[in-house]
Amino acid sequence: MRWLPDRYGGLRRLVRGGHVEREVDEEFAFHLDSVVAELTARGARPEAARAEALRRFGRVDTLREETVVVDREIEREAGRAEFLYALGRELRLAFRSLRRSPGFTLAALLTLGLGIGATTAIYTLLDAVVLRPLAYAESDRLVQIGSEVPGMGVGSRWGLSVAGYFHFQEHGRTLESLAYAAAGETTLTGGFAAERVNSASVSAGIFDVLRVAPAQGRAFRVEEERPGSERVAILGWDFWQQRYGGADVLGRTITLAGLDREIVGIMPRDVHLPQARVDVWLPVAFLDPTAPPVNSHWVSAIGRLQSGVAPDEAQRELAALTAQFPELFPGAYPQSFMERYGFDTYVSALQEEIVGTMARTLWVLLLAVAIVFLVAAANVANLFLVRIESRRRELAVRRALGAGRRALATHFLGESALIGGGSVVLAVFFAWLGTRLLVSIAPPHFPRLDEVGLTPGAVLAAILVGLLTMVVFGLVPLLQSTETALLREGRSTTAARRRRGIRSTLVVSQTALALVLLAAAGLALESFRQLTRVDIGIRPENALTFQVALPAMSYQGFQPVLEFYRSLTQRIEELNGVAAVGVTNMLPPVAGTGCSVVFIEDRPLQPGEEPRCVPTVTGSPGVYEALGVRVDGEVPSWAAMEHRAAGVVVTRAFAERFWPGEDPIGKGVRGNGAVPPYYRVVAVTGDIRAHGVDQPPAEAVFFPLQAIDGAPLWSPMYTGNVVVRTAAVPPLALIPQLRAVLAELNPEVPLVNPRTLHHVVENSPSMARASFTLTLLLIAGLMGLLLSAVGVFGVISYTVAQRTGEIGIRLALGARIETVKALVLRQSLTTVLIGVALGLVASVAGLRIMQSLLYEVSPTDPRVLFGVVAVLLAVAVLASYLPARRAAKVDPASVLRAE
Amino acid sequence: MPVDLLQGKLDMLILKALTWGPMHGYAVTRWLQETTDDELLVEEGSLYPALHRMAKRKWVKAEWGISENNRRAKYYALTAAGRAQLQAQAGAWERLATIVTKVLTAQPAEVTA
């Protein structure tokens, strides 16, 4: 019996002594013999006749060779045709047989399709965001360079100082180039409705570092980095297309933040900064190599390493250069500062910096969906087993009629090929859908999302997984089917026991995997719960916020800025339904972590001690009430600010750091020098988690909009967050009126990014990441739970069906119904408990990889583990109770009759 | 004097032979000899590569059978494709023969002064 088309027939025949040759020889021999016979019949002697026959025939050897070659070709072609024919026949047969059991087919297709599709979708995301190099030439040589200041807190990082930047640019031999690049926003006016656009502030060298060049016009020149010569701009491709319709704009003027700039270039399509999309590229205009060195670290630098240099090597060189700072720049970098803060320079691969913590999240999610796929695959394997069981009679007949193992294998391979092929098609569809879904629910500021798309590589991976699954499922059932087929229908207990063994193994592994998934989901849930329970210090309900950015050109100095905000808040207060309004440049929980040095009146610096660096922010009188911040004391009034007599408001964390156990009201704080006068602390807020829900409370000072005499402030609040608290009005309904108020006050100031405070909190990085992770892990966990419940149900049902006879006899002999139920439940729970035990071990060992993704919950949190075990057991009991009840309903009479 | 067979014309003759019904290679040889009164010079053995090639092209179908003297022999039968091939080749050959004959039998043209 041939099982597969005989592709090796030629080879085999050759080994057996050349069947083609023998046939040709026989044919030639017949011819020669016939000629000889004819000649001898005419009276020739046999020897002469044979010689004559050979002469007439020609060169036997050459002709034989020629004929054999032709026959070999015939054989090969026939083999191929036979193979295709057999394949088509098997697939047709398989298709017909699957059509007869649509339930099985649909279940297997959907389960595998979803499993492979989900895995492919997460892999696509991981590939685009983490694995694929950044979209620049030789992007593995790109690094981020900045300052490390462990003395400010573990992992604290700053940018470079201007002095350090130029020093590295000149002396860093491991660096091919070094440039400044920062993403920001600016206001577009002049011919357009005032609007915020994404800007990049860059030094001229950025084009060399990233190896990009304008598609039209020119790049920036080095002199344009210098202060006072910044009146140029380069447009991003999309911005150019949208605003100017791709017209020739070189040399034309664009007004940004009140400043007229000449358009000198257009960037190519899809070229942006690594960290953000860019509408307009502007020269940095603050990089002055002749400026005296200052200990201020705002330079965000991107470098390109020399070819063949590793980041570590560059790190060592720059660290050595950094060690020279106290010598080179004694004023800005005293030795005491270097030691106290452990000041150093770091070099790290740009891609890692961009991708950040998302890499680990995505790996964990990929692992989770892969486990879901395994659980799903176990179910499908089970389905195949059940299907074979139900066809044992058919198989037995086929076997009896002479079908060998191989014939049966071909048949099952045909079926699994169809299932595998079908599920790959579904999987690619689900992957496409899933990728879009993932992109739409991804947290804001998720890196590189615009690069996400289904790649040929991912599709190929899906196909390979599908193929593998198909071969495994096609062949595994065979391990037992032939045994089964030989046995008489349903009587052999040993065979039944072995089948149960395979199925129990499936259930045990499913349960264990499902437990790991559930535990991961449970941890994510608990972590999220902890995050939502954090008191961030503001009340997000019934409040909205938007940004304003004042053009520094038209508001020079503190007084005009103060007046603008005062009239703005007054007009907003008059609107119907507004309860409170205020302005600040620190919006919890998404405030930046910048800091300025402050001095405390009654805490003079000890010799060698460095001054404290804390977030110094600006707050208008109404902002505390608008944010819903608890305040003890009297916050400064507009009048006090205007009269240059306002005090400061400090956060509780600030007060506790500098005046632990003391009343902070009346204490003195100031920046820019430790000489009187000091600002008086007039009020203390509650703890505010300004830098993120998962971060410690901010140690911040709210300074007034106008300085007191003799204690200058840093800079007017050109960019502010207006916060409006409403009463009895949905916050977002106010937007049109707010826009009108702003336009009336100054049409050049746009209303930017209006959203509810609630939205700000939900979408803050830590919350958004936690809820993204939670959503996906919950889906994975629930799928794992459901799939393994189906697995348990299937196996127990099957066992009950197998033991119908036994149960009937037990009942006939007087066993109680409860006893029968308990029998079934006990058996299923034993299996499940083994799975639970294995799953617990795996969870404790494996979930440590989630550590950095969790907030205030240990990866082996006993409550979480206990909870998920309870859930899993409850579901398992439910899944086995249904078949147990069926067992109890067995009618002893009919069973005995069947026996 | 026997005539050498033009290259490629052997196929046509074999196909023609097989229009009388399935026969083995030796029978084809005999038929050719009888039909041409031994005037055609053919290496008898060269029949076989030609037959097998035509089997590959599906012009003839090869099958083992039993000969008149009770031996196993390979029989070749004309297929529909073979018949069509024969017609095409014969048609082309006849036209060529006509043209060649016309040329060879042409009288020298009279030169007019």
PDB file of C-alpha atoms in Angstrom, chain A residues 22-24 26-31 33-35 37-38 42 53 55-59 63 66-68 70-71 73-74 77, chain B residues 24-26 29-30 33 42-53 55-56 58 64 67-69 71-74 76:
ATOM      1  CA  ARG A  22      15.714  -4.046 -17.267  1.00  0.00           C
ATOM      2  CA  GLU A  23      12.635  -3.053 -19.175  1.00  0.00           C
ATOM      3  CA  VAL A  24      14.689  -1.537 -21.992  1.00  0.00           C
ATOM      4  CA  GLU A  26      13.865  -6.838 -22.338  1.00  0.00           C
ATOM      5  CA  GLU A  27      12.404  -4.789 -25.140  1.00  0.00           C
ATOM      6  CA  PHE A  28      15.687  -4.832 -27.104  1.00  0.00           C
ATOM      7  CA  ALA A  29      16.101  -8.570 -26.491  1.00  0.00           C
ATOM      8  CA  PHE A  30      12.633  -9.225 -27.857  1.00  0.00           C
ATOM      9  CA  HIS A  31      13.458  -7.290 -30.999  1.00  0.00           C
ATOM     10  CA  ASP A  33      15.342 -12.465 -30.842  1.00  0.00           C
ATOM     11  CA  SER A  34      12.522 -11.811 -33.285  1.00  0.00           C
ATOM     12  CA  VAL A  35      15.010 -10.853 -36.033  1.00  0.00           C
ATOM     13  CA  ALA A  37      14.040 -16.103 -35.397  1.00  0.00           C
ATOM     14  CA  GLU A  38      13.055 -14.627 -38.727  1.00  0.00           C
ATOM     15  CA  ARG A  42      14.852 -18.418 -43.687  1.00  0.00           C
ATOM     16  CA  ALA A  53      20.437  -8.864 -36.191  1.00  0.00           C
ATOM     17  CA  ARG A  55      24.290  -5.169 -37.318  1.00  0.00           C
ATOM     18  CA  ARG A  56      20.822  -4.096 -38.374  1.00  0.00           C
ATOM     19  CA  PHE A  57      19.990  -2.882 -34.887  1.00  0.00           C
ATOM     20  CA  GLY A  58      22.896  -0.432 -34.686  1.00  0.00           C
ATOM     21  CA  ARG A  59      24.973   0.641 -31.658  1.00  0.00           C
ATOM     22  CA  LEU A  63      20.693   3.421 -28.078  1.00  0.00           C
ATOM     23  CA  GLU A  66      19.443   7.122 -24.944  1.00  0.00           C
ATOM     24  CA  THR A  67      16.249   5.185 -24.304  1.00  0.00           C
ATOM     25  CA  VAL A  68      16.925   4.802 -20.592  1.00  0.00           C
ATOM     26  CA  VAL A  70      13.997   9.171 -21.869  1.00  0.00           C
ATOM     27  CA  ASP A  71      12.329   6.593 -19.620  1.00  0.00           C
ATOM     28  CA  GLU A  73      12.277  11.482 -17.478  1.00  0.00           C
ATOM     29  CA  ILE A  74       8.938   9.757 -18.014  1.00  0.00           C
ATOM     30  CA  GLU A  77       7.057  13.307 -14.576  1.00  0.00           C
TER      31      GLU A  77
ATOM     32  CA  HIS B  24       5.592  -3.690 -30.809  1.00  0.00           C
ATOM     33  CA  GLY B  25       8.845  -2.187 -32.065  1.00  0.00           C
ATOM     34  CA  TYR B  26       9.814  -5.203 -34.138  1.00  0.00           C
ATOM     35  CA  THR B  29      10.297  -2.349 -38.292  1.00  0.00           C
ATOM     36  CA  ARG B  30       8.752  -5.131 -40.319  1.00  0.00           C
ATOM     37  CA  GLN B  33      10.504  -2.742 -44.451  1.00  0.00           C
ATOM     38  CA  VAL B  42      17.070   2.740 -40.915  1.00  0.00           C
ATOM     39  CA  GLU B  43      19.097   1.541 -37.962  1.00  0.00           C
ATOM     40  CA  GLU B  44      16.457  -0.678 -36.459  1.00  0.00           C
ATOM     41  CA  GLY B  45      17.545   0.217 -32.899  1.00  0.00           C
ATOM     42  CA  SER B  46      17.006   3.948 -33.443  1.00  0.00           C
ATOM     43  CA  LEU B  47      13.298   3.173 -33.469  1.00  0.00           C
ATOM     44  CA  TYR B  48      13.312   2.711 -29.712  1.00  0.00           C
ATOM     45  CA  PRO B  49      14.552   6.118 -28.470  1.00  0.00           C
ATOM     46  CA  ALA B  50      12.080   7.631 -30.957  1.00  0.00           C
ATOM     47  CA  LEU B  51       9.210   5.504 -29.634  1.00  0.00           C
ATOM     48  CA  HIS B  52      10.025   6.304 -26.014  1.00  0.00           C
ATOM     49  CA  ARG B  53      10.327  10.001 -26.775  1.00  0.00           C
ATOM     50  CA  ALA B  55       5.570   8.057 -25.352  1.00  0.00           C
ATOM     51  CA  LYS B  56       6.915  10.888 -23.191  1.00  0.00           C
ATOM     52  CA  LYS B  58       1.972  11.272 -25.111  1.00  0.00           C
ATOM     53  CA  TRP B  64       3.470  -4.458 -21.907  1.00  0.00           C
ATOM     54  CA  SER B  67       3.390 -11.301 -28.445  1.00  0.00           C
ATOM     55  CA  GLU B  68       2.311 -13.848 -31.116  1.00  0.00           C
ATOM     56  CA  ASN B  69       5.049 -16.210 -29.896  1.00  0.00           C
ATOM     57  CA  ARG B  71       6.682 -13.520 -25.047  1.00  0.00           C
ATOM     58  CA  ARG B  72       6.392 -10.297 -23.093  1.00  0.00           C
ATOM     59  CA  ALA B  73       6.661  -7.412 -25.542  1.00  0.00           C
ATOM     60  CA  LYS B  74       6.067  -3.687 -25.271  1.00  0.00           C
ATOM     61  CA  TYR B  76       2.697   0.987 -28.670  1.00  0.00           C
TER      62      TYR B  76
END
